Coordinates of C-alpha atoms and ligand atoms in Angstrom, one line a residue:
M216 CA 1.5 -39.7 -5.5
R217 CA -1.1 -40.7 -3.0
L218 CA -0.1 -42.9 0.0
T219 CA -2.5 -45.3 -1.1
R220 CA -1.4 -46.3 -4.5
A221 CA 2.5 -45.6 -3.6
F222 CA 5.3 -48.3 -2.8
L223 CA 6.3 -47.0 0.5
P224 CA 6.7 -50.0 2.5
T225 CA 7.1 -48.9 6.0
L226 CA 8.4 -51.2 8.7
K227 CA 7.4 -50.8 12.4
E228 CA 9.9 -53.5 13.5
T229 CA 13.6 -52.8 13.9
P230 CA 14.8 -55.4 11.4
A231 CA 17.3 -58.0 13.7
E232 CA 19.9 -57.9 11.1
A233 CA 20.9 -53.8 10.6
Q234 CA 23.2 -53.0 13.4
I235 CA 23.5 -49.1 11.8
V236 CA 21.2 -46.6 12.2
S237 CA 21.6 -45.9 8.1
H238 CA 20.6 -49.3 7.5
R239 CA 18.3 -49.9 9.9
L240 CA 16.4 -46.7 8.4
M241 CA 17.2 -47.6 4.9
L242 CA 14.8 -51.2 5.7
R243 CA 12.2 -48.7 7.8
A244 CA 11.7 -46.3 5.5
G245 CA 11.2 -48.7 2.7
L246 CA 14.3 -47.7 0.3
I247 CA 15.8 -50.9 -0.4
R248 CA 15.2 -54.8 0.0
Q249 CA 18.1 -57.4 0.7
T250 CA 18.0 -60.1 -1.8
S251 CA 21.4 -61.3 -1.6
A252 CA 23.9 -61.1 0.9
G253 CA 25.1 -57.7 0.1
I254 CA 23.1 -57.2 -2.9
Y255 CA 20.3 -55.3 -2.6
A256 CA 17.2 -54.0 -4.7
W257 CA 16.4 -50.0 -4.3
L258 CA 12.5 -49.5 -4.0
P259 CA 11.1 -46.4 -5.5
A260 CA 11.9 -43.5 -2.4
G261 CA 15.6 -45.2 -1.9
L262 CA 16.1 -44.8 -6.3
R263 CA 14.9 -41.2 -6.1
V264 CA 17.3 -40.6 -3.5
L265 CA 20.3 -42.6 -5.3
R266 CA 19.2 -40.4 -8.5
K267 CA 19.3 -37.3 -7.1
V268 CA 22.8 -38.2 -5.2
E269 CA 24.2 -39.5 -9.1
Q270 CA 22.6 -36.2 -10.3
I271 CA 24.9 -34.2 -8.4
V272 CA 28.0 -36.1 -8.6
R273 CA 27.6 -36.2 -12.6
E274 CA 27.0 -31.6 -12.5
E275 CA 29.9 -31.2 -10.6
Q276 CA 32.3 -33.8 -13.0
D277 CA 30.9 -32.0 -16.1
R278 CA 31.9 -28.9 -14.3
A279 CA 35.7 -29.8 -13.9
G280 CA 35.4 -30.7 -17.7
A281 CA 35.2 -35.1 -17.6
Q282 CA 32.9 -36.2 -20.0
E283 CA 30.4 -38.8 -19.4
V284 CA 30.6 -42.7 -21.1
L285 CA 29.1 -45.9 -20.1
M286 CA 31.0 -48.9 -20.3
P287 CA 29.6 -52.9 -19.4
T288 CA 29.5 -53.9 -16.3
I289 CA 31.0 -57.7 -18.1
Q290 CA 34.3 -57.4 -18.9
P291 CA 36.7 -59.5 -20.7
A292 CA 39.7 -61.1 -18.7
D293 CA 42.6 -60.5 -21.2
L294 CA 42.2 -56.7 -20.0
W295 CA 42.6 -57.5 -16.7
Q296 CA 45.7 -60.0 -17.8
K297 CA 47.5 -57.4 -19.5
S298 CA 47.5 -55.0 -16.1
G299 CA 49.1 -57.8 -14.4
R300 CA 45.9 -57.2 -12.2
Y301 CA 43.9 -60.4 -13.0
D302 CA 45.7 -62.9 -10.3
D303 CA 46.0 -60.2 -7.7
Y304 CA 42.8 -59.0 -7.6
G305 CA 42.3 -63.0 -5.9
K306 CA 38.6 -63.5 -4.6
E307 CA 37.2 -60.3 -4.6
M308 CA 36.8 -60.5 -8.0
L309 CA 33.5 -62.4 -9.5
R310 CA 34.4 -64.5 -12.3
I311 CA 32.4 -65.6 -14.8
T312 CA 32.8 -68.6 -17.6
D313 CA 30.4 -67.7 -20.5
R314 CA 29.1 -70.5 -23.1
H315 CA 32.2 -70.4 -25.1
E316 CA 34.3 -70.6 -22.2
R317 CA 36.0 -67.3 -21.9
A318 CA 36.6 -66.0 -19.0
M319 CA 34.7 -62.9 -18.2
L320 CA 34.6 -61.1 -14.8
F321 CA 32.2 -58.8 -13.1
G322 CA 34.3 -55.2 -12.9
P323 CA 35.2 -54.3 -9.6
T324 CA 36.8 -50.7 -11.4
N325 CA 37.4 -49.6 -15.1
E326 CA 41.7 -48.3 -15.2
E327 CA 41.7 -51.2 -17.8
M328 CA 38.9 -51.3 -20.1
I329 CA 38.9 -47.3 -20.1
T330 CA 42.4 -47.2 -21.0
D331 CA 41.9 -49.9 -24.0
I332 CA 39.3 -47.7 -25.3
F333 CA 41.2 -44.5 -24.8
R334 CA 44.1 -46.1 -26.9
S335 CA 41.3 -47.7 -29.8
Y336 CA 41.4 -43.6 -30.4
A337 CA 44.3 -41.5 -29.1
T338 CA 46.9 -41.3 -31.4
S339 CA 48.7 -37.6 -30.6
Y340 CA 49.3 -35.4 -27.9
R341 CA 46.2 -33.1 -29.1
D342 CA 44.2 -36.2 -27.7
L343 CA 45.3 -34.9 -24.8
P344 CA 43.9 -34.0 -22.0
R345 CA 40.7 -36.0 -21.4
N346 CA 38.8 -36.9 -18.4
L347 CA 36.1 -39.7 -19.0
Y348 CA 33.5 -41.2 -16.4
H349 CA 30.7 -43.2 -15.8
I350 CA 28.1 -44.2 -13.2
Q351 CA 27.8 -48.0 -13.1
W352 CA 27.2 -50.9 -10.8
K353 CA 30.1 -53.1 -9.3
F354 CA 31.0 -55.6 -8.0
R355 CA 33.2 -57.2 -5.6
D356 CA 32.9 -60.1 -3.3
E357 CA 33.7 -58.6 0.1
V358 CA 34.7 -61.0 2.4
R359 CA 32.1 -59.4 4.8
P360 CA 29.8 -57.3 2.8
R361 CA 28.2 -55.4 6.1
F362 CA 25.8 -52.1 7.5
G363 CA 23.8 -52.4 4.4
V364 CA 24.5 -50.6 1.0
M365 CA 27.9 -48.9 2.9
R366 CA 29.5 -51.8 2.6
G367 CA 27.7 -54.2 -0.4
R368 CA 29.1 -56.6 -2.8
E369 CA 27.1 -54.7 -5.8
F370 CA 27.3 -51.0 -5.2
L371 CA 26.9 -47.8 -7.3
M372 CA 30.1 -45.8 -8.0
K373 CA 31.1 -43.0 -10.2
D374 CA 34.7 -43.7 -11.7
A375 CA 37.1 -41.0 -14.1
Y376 CA 40.0 -41.5 -15.3
S377 CA 42.2 -38.6 -16.7
F378 CA 44.9 -38.7 -19.4
D379 CA 47.6 -36.2 -19.8
L380 CA 50.6 -36.0 -21.5
T381 CA 53.1 -35.0 -19.0
K382 CA 53.3 -35.5 -14.6
E383 CA 52.1 -31.6 -14.0
G384 CA 49.2 -32.1 -16.5
S385 CA 48.1 -35.0 -14.3
E386 CA 48.7 -33.6 -11.2
H387 CA 46.3 -30.6 -12.7
S388 CA 43.8 -33.4 -13.6
Y389 CA 44.3 -34.3 -10.2
R390 CA 43.8 -31.3 -8.3
Q391 CA 40.4 -30.4 -11.0
M392 CA 38.9 -33.8 -9.5
F393 CA 40.2 -32.6 -5.9
L394 CA 38.5 -29.3 -5.9
A395 CA 34.9 -31.1 -7.9
Y396 CA 34.9 -34.1 -5.2
L397 CA 34.4 -31.2 -2.7
R398 CA 32.1 -29.1 -4.1
T399 CA 30.2 -32.3 -5.0
F400 CA 30.0 -33.4 -1.2
Q401 CA 29.2 -29.5 0.3
R402 CA 26.0 -29.5 -2.3
M403 CA 25.0 -32.7 -0.6
G404 CA 25.1 -30.8 2.9
L405 CA 28.1 -33.2 4.2
K406 CA 31.4 -32.3 4.9
A407 CA 34.1 -34.4 3.8
V408 CA 37.2 -34.1 4.9
P409 CA 39.9 -34.9 2.4
M410 CA 42.9 -37.5 3.6
R411 CA 46.2 -38.3 2.7
A412 CA 45.1 -42.1 2.2
D413 CA 46.8 -45.7 1.2
T414 CA 46.3 -46.9 -2.5
G415 CA 45.4 -50.3 -2.2
P416 CA 45.3 -52.4 -5.2
I417 CA 44.9 -49.6 -7.8
G418 CA 48.4 -48.0 -7.2
G419 CA 50.5 -44.7 -7.0
K420 CA 51.6 -42.6 -4.6
L421 CA 49.6 -40.2 -4.8
S422 CA 46.1 -40.2 -3.0
H423 CA 43.6 -38.6 -1.1
E424 CA 39.7 -40.5 0.7
F425 CA 37.5 -38.0 1.1
I426 CA 36.1 -38.7 4.8
I427 CA 32.4 -37.8 6.3
L428 CA 32.9 -37.7 10.1
A429 CA 30.4 -39.8 11.7
E430 CA 30.7 -42.3 14.4
T431 CA 29.6 -45.8 12.6
G432 CA 32.4 -45.2 10.5
E433 CA 34.8 -47.8 9.6
S434 CA 37.9 -45.8 9.1
T435 CA 39.7 -44.3 12.2
V436 CA 40.7 -40.5 11.1
F437 CA 42.8 -38.2 12.7
Y438 CA 42.5 -34.5 11.5
D439 CA 43.0 -30.5 12.4
S440 CA 39.3 -28.9 13.8
K441 CA 40.1 -26.1 10.9
F442 CA 38.8 -28.3 8.4
E443 CA 35.2 -27.9 10.5
G444 CA 35.2 -24.4 9.8
L445 CA 36.1 -24.4 6.0
D446 CA 33.8 -24.0 3.0
W447 CA 34.4 -24.3 -0.7
G448 CA 30.8 -23.7 -1.8
G449 CA 32.3 -19.5 -3.2
T450 CA 35.6 -21.2 -4.3
E451 CA 35.9 -19.8 -8.1
V452 CA 38.7 -21.3 -9.8
G453 CA 38.6 -22.0 -13.2
N454 CA 39.3 -25.6 -15.0
D455 CA 42.0 -24.6 -16.7
D456 CA 43.8 -21.8 -13.6
V457 CA 46.7 -24.1 -13.5
D458 CA 47.9 -21.9 -10.5
G459 CA 44.8 -21.2 -9.2
L460 CA 43.5 -24.5 -8.1
R461 CA 47.4 -25.4 -7.0
G462 CA 47.1 -22.7 -4.8
F463 CA 43.9 -24.1 -3.0
F464 CA 45.5 -27.7 -3.5
E465 CA 48.2 -26.6 -1.3
E466 CA 45.9 -24.4 1.2
V467 CA 43.8 -27.3 2.1
T468 CA 46.1 -29.9 2.1
S469 CA 48.5 -28.4 4.2
L470 CA 45.8 -28.8 7.9
Y471 CA 46.3 -31.8 8.8
A472 CA 44.6 -34.8 7.4
A473 CA 45.2 -38.8 7.5
T474 CA 43.4 -41.9 8.1
E475 CA 45.1 -44.2 10.1
E476 CA 47.3 -46.0 7.6
M477 CA 49.0 -42.8 6.6
H478 CA 49.2 -41.2 10.7
D479 CA 52.3 -39.7 10.9
E480 CA 52.7 -39.0 14.5
A481 CA 55.3 -36.8 14.3
A482 CA 53.4 -34.5 12.1
W483 CA 50.6 -34.8 14.6
A484 CA 52.5 -33.2 17.0
G485 CA 53.1 -30.3 15.5
V486 CA 49.1 -29.2 15.1
D487 CA 48.2 -27.3 18.1
A488 CA 46.6 -29.5 20.7
G489 CA 43.2 -27.9 20.8
S490 CA 42.8 -28.6 17.3
R491 CA 43.5 -32.2 17.3
R492 CA 40.8 -34.4 16.6
E493 CA 40.7 -38.1 16.0
G494 CA 37.3 -39.9 15.1
K495 CA 35.9 -42.5 12.6
G496 CA 34.4 -41.8 9.5
I497 CA 32.7 -43.1 6.1
E498 CA 35.4 -43.3 2.9
V499 CA 32.6 -41.7 0.1
G500 CA 35.6 -40.7 -2.7
H501 CA 39.0 -42.3 -3.3
I502 CA 41.4 -40.5 -6.0
F503 CA 44.4 -41.9 -7.2
H504 CA 47.6 -40.4 -9.1
F505 CA 49.1 -43.8 -10.5
G506 CA 51.4 -42.4 -13.5
T507 CA 51.8 -44.9 -15.9
K508 CA 50.7 -48.1 -14.1
Y509 CA 48.0 -48.7 -16.9
S510 CA 48.9 -47.0 -20.1
E511 CA 52.3 -48.8 -19.8
P512 CA 51.6 -52.4 -19.9
M513 CA 48.2 -51.8 -21.6
G514 CA 50.5 -50.3 -24.8
L515 CA 48.9 -46.9 -24.5
S516 CA 51.2 -44.7 -26.2
V517 CA 51.1 -41.2 -28.3
A518 CA 52.8 -39.0 -30.7
G519 CA 54.5 -36.6 -28.7
P520 CA 55.1 -32.5 -30.1
D521 CA 58.4 -33.5 -31.2
G522 CA 56.8 -36.9 -32.7
S523 CA 58.5 -39.1 -30.2
P524 CA 56.5 -41.6 -28.5
V525 CA 55.1 -40.9 -24.9
T526 CA 53.1 -42.9 -22.0
P527 CA 50.3 -41.0 -20.7
Q528 CA 49.7 -40.5 -16.9
M529 CA 47.0 -41.3 -15.7
G530 CA 44.8 -41.2 -12.4
S531 CA 41.2 -42.4 -11.7
Y532 CA 39.0 -41.3 -9.0
G533 CA 36.2 -42.9 -7.6
I534 CA 32.9 -42.0 -5.8
G535 CA 30.7 -44.3 -4.0
V536 CA 27.5 -43.4 -5.1
S537 CA 25.1 -45.7 -3.3
R538 CA 27.8 -45.5 -0.4
L539 CA 27.0 -41.5 -0.1
V540 CA 22.9 -42.6 0.3
A541 CA 23.9 -44.4 3.2
A542 CA 26.5 -41.9 5.0
L543 CA 23.7 -39.3 4.2
I544 CA 21.3 -40.5 6.7
E545 CA 24.4 -41.4 9.4
A546 CA 24.8 -37.5 9.3
N547 CA 20.7 -36.7 8.6
H548 CA 18.9 -38.5 11.2
D549 CA 17.2 -38.3 14.9
E550 CA 15.1 -40.6 17.3
N551 CA 12.2 -40.7 15.1
G552 CA 13.5 -41.2 11.7
I553 CA 15.4 -39.8 8.6
R554 CA 16.1 -35.9 8.0
W555 CA 16.5 -35.2 4.5
P556 CA 18.6 -32.3 3.0
D557 CA 16.5 -30.7 0.3
A558 CA 19.2 -31.5 -2.5
V559 CA 18.9 -35.0 -1.8
A560 CA 14.9 -35.7 -0.7
P561 CA 12.9 -38.2 -2.5
W562 CA 9.8 -36.2 -2.1
K563 CA 9.8 -32.6 -0.9
L564 CA 6.2 -33.2 0.9
S565 CA 4.5 -35.2 3.3
I566 CA 0.8 -33.9 3.4
L567 CA -0.8 -35.5 6.6
N568 CA -4.4 -35.3 6.3
L569 CA -5.6 -35.9 9.9
K570 CA -9.3 -36.5 9.0
V571 CA -9.7 -38.1 5.6
G572 CA -13.8 -37.5 4.5
D573 CA -14.0 -34.2 6.4
A574 CA -14.6 -32.4 3.4
A575 CA -12.8 -29.1 4.6
C576 CA -9.3 -31.4 5.4
D577 CA -9.6 -33.0 1.6
A578 CA -10.1 -30.5 0.0
L579 CA -7.2 -28.5 1.6
C580 CA -4.9 -31.6 1.3
E581 CA -6.3 -31.9 -2.9
K582 CA -5.0 -28.3 -3.5
L583 CA -2.1 -28.7 -2.2
H584 CA -1.2 -32.1 -3.8
A585 CA -2.4 -31.0 -6.9
A586 CA 0.0 -28.1 -7.1
M587 CA 3.1 -30.0 -6.7
P588 CA 1.9 -33.4 -8.0
D589 CA 5.8 -35.1 -8.6
D590 CA 7.2 -33.5 -5.5
A591 CA 4.8 -34.6 -2.6
I592 CA 2.9 -37.7 -1.2
Y593 CA -0.2 -37.1 0.4
D594 CA -0.9 -39.5 3.3
D595 CA -4.6 -40.2 2.4
R596 CA -4.6 -43.9 4.5
P597 CA -7.7 -43.7 6.9
E598 CA -4.9 -44.0 9.7
R599 CA -5.0 -42.3 13.2
A600 CA -2.8 -39.0 13.5
G601 CA -0.3 -40.5 15.2
V602 CA 0.5 -43.4 12.8
K603 CA 0.7 -40.6 10.3
F604 CA 3.2 -38.4 12.1
A605 CA 5.6 -41.4 13.1
D606 CA 5.5 -42.5 9.2
A607 CA 6.6 -38.8 8.3
D608 CA 9.4 -38.6 10.4
L609 CA 10.7 -42.1 9.1
M610 CA 10.3 -40.8 5.9
G611 CA 12.0 -38.1 6.8
F612 CA 11.2 -35.3 3.8
P613 CA 12.1 -31.8 4.4
W614 CA 8.4 -30.7 4.9
Q615 CA 5.3 -32.1 6.4
A616 CA 1.8 -30.1 5.7
I617 CA -0.5 -31.0 8.8
I618 CA -3.8 -30.6 8.1
G619 CA -6.9 -31.4 10.7
P620 CA -10.6 -30.2 10.6
R621 CA -10.0 -27.7 13.3
G622 CA -6.7 -25.7 10.9
A623 CA -8.7 -26.6 7.8
A624 CA -12.1 -25.0 8.4
A625 CA -10.6 -21.7 8.6
G626 CA -8.0 -22.9 5.5
K627 CA -5.5 -23.1 7.4
V628 CA -2.2 -25.5 7.1
E629 CA 0.5 -26.4 9.6
L630 CA 4.0 -26.2 8.1
K631 CA 6.7 -28.5 9.7
R632 CA 10.4 -28.4 8.9
R633 CA 11.3 -31.8 9.5
M634 CA 15.2 -30.9 10.2
T635 CA 14.9 -28.5 12.9
G636 CA 11.3 -29.3 14.1
E637 CA 10.3 -25.5 13.4
R638 CA 6.5 -25.4 12.9
E639 CA 4.3 -22.2 11.7
E640 CA 0.6 -21.9 10.7
L641 CA -0.2 -20.8 7.5
S642 CA -2.6 -20.2 5.0
V643 CA -2.5 -22.9 1.8
E644 CA -1.7 -19.8 -0.2
D645 CA 1.2 -18.8 2.3
A646 CA 2.7 -22.5 2.5
L647 CA 2.7 -23.1 -1.0
G648 CA 4.4 -19.5 -1.2
K649 CA 7.2 -21.3 1.1
L650 CA 7.1 -25.1 -0.9
L651 CA 7.6 -23.3 -4.2
A652 CA 9.9 -20.8 -3.4
Ligands
LIG277 N1 39.7 -47.2 -9.3 C1 38.8 -46.5 -8.3 C2 39.0 -45.2 -8.1 S1 37.6 -44.8 -9.9 C3 38.1 -47.2 -7.3 O1 37.6 -48.6 -7.2 N2 38.6 -46.8 -5.8 S2 38.1 -47.1 -4.7 O2 37.9 -49.0 -4.9 O3 38.3 -46.5 -3.7 O4 36.1 -47.2 -4.7 C4 35.7 -45.8 -4.6 C5 34.5 -45.3 -3.8 O5 33.7 -46.8 -4.4 C6 34.8 -45.7 -2.8 O6 35.7 -44.6 -1.9 C7 33.5 -46.3 -1.6 O7 32.9 -45.0 -1.6 C8 33.0 -47.0 -3.0 N3 33.0 -48.4 -2.3 C9 34.0 -49.2 -3.0 N4 33.6 -50.3 -2.0 C10 32.3 -49.9 -1.7 C11 31.6 -51.5 -1.6 N5 32.0 -52.5 -1.1 N6 30.4 -50.7 -1.0 C12 29.7 -49.6 -1.3 N7 30.9 -48.5 -1.8 C13 31.9 -49.3 -1.7

């Protein structure tokens, strides 16, 4: 895509309303545009990142055996009256009345709806276990929406729901999601620490939050520094390996990690003084095991192996997909702009033509662009080199190919890695070899 044709509106000035770096950079790099308080439109670069994050989340859910569905954003109030949450949810729920005076709402989460759908089909223990998820916009009328998409009113969430015959079965489902989450965040280049958490309005006893460590995070967290060295990329545990998954879960959760609400001073004192870490973090995921809290009031019941009725055990598992885009920037930036990790970058390469109109520069740039038409932005604007460098660093694609008249005359490209600042001069062929590897 040529920059002279692209819709990539960068801002020179820092918008006054943005208090944290990811919000500032998302506005300045033209990723999002606020349309109302806490509600944003996603512009081309932002949308490409959002889609990549969403796809990684999807692939890891599928790998863990969950199946994708898509439920609507608008829900009937009576489902929530059945579970008893309609009144409890308070002002955070956006309530809507349709033309027939029916009470509707914009869904803040989907426990009720998925339980109702599942109930319509599940009749026997053979219909269990199942795990269904969707990736859909949610609305919560937050008192203080802030920090851009980090705490929005409308936001994209992946929410999965598991149904099991027994408590042991549902604990296994919980652990499957636990591992899937660690894999998901690791693929994005993020270190997420699982912490015992409070369950709030979702309910239940067993719950973990997944927290990315960042100074601008809203949660205060206490954790063992051993987490910093853990790597689950190579963890090969099959979905049905009950003992293997339990072992993995127990190993990871034996290390101390807790949010402020769950912090236990006595247990904390037992952690090596040199390993104790206290900091701020961003909650990017939250998983809950709540037994029959929804299945019971919503009348979900199946025939067990001996024919007697059983109320399935449930859990729910959320990931803040749109929040992750902001969290990724909090974790990957410098004073000049964003430094996208390869896995989620909107485009892989910026091609910087430092002298538009110079035959050799134009030819080299065109050659690179033609080789990666969908994964490069070609800065073909008649602008000064300084402006191009600044914009490329701000937008933060992983690679920059810098092409000036002197190098171009010799058929050379300067390739810069945005994450590390490393540069090398290469022939176009060698540069392409690297970029397409
Ligand atoms: N039903 C459960 C799990 S499916 C649930 O709603 N959990 S939650 O409330 O913890 O939300 C799941 C994730 O959505 C959070 O971990 C967070 O990453 C994200 N999230 C929650 N509220 C917001 C918000 N206002 N803006 C952006 N992301 C949010």
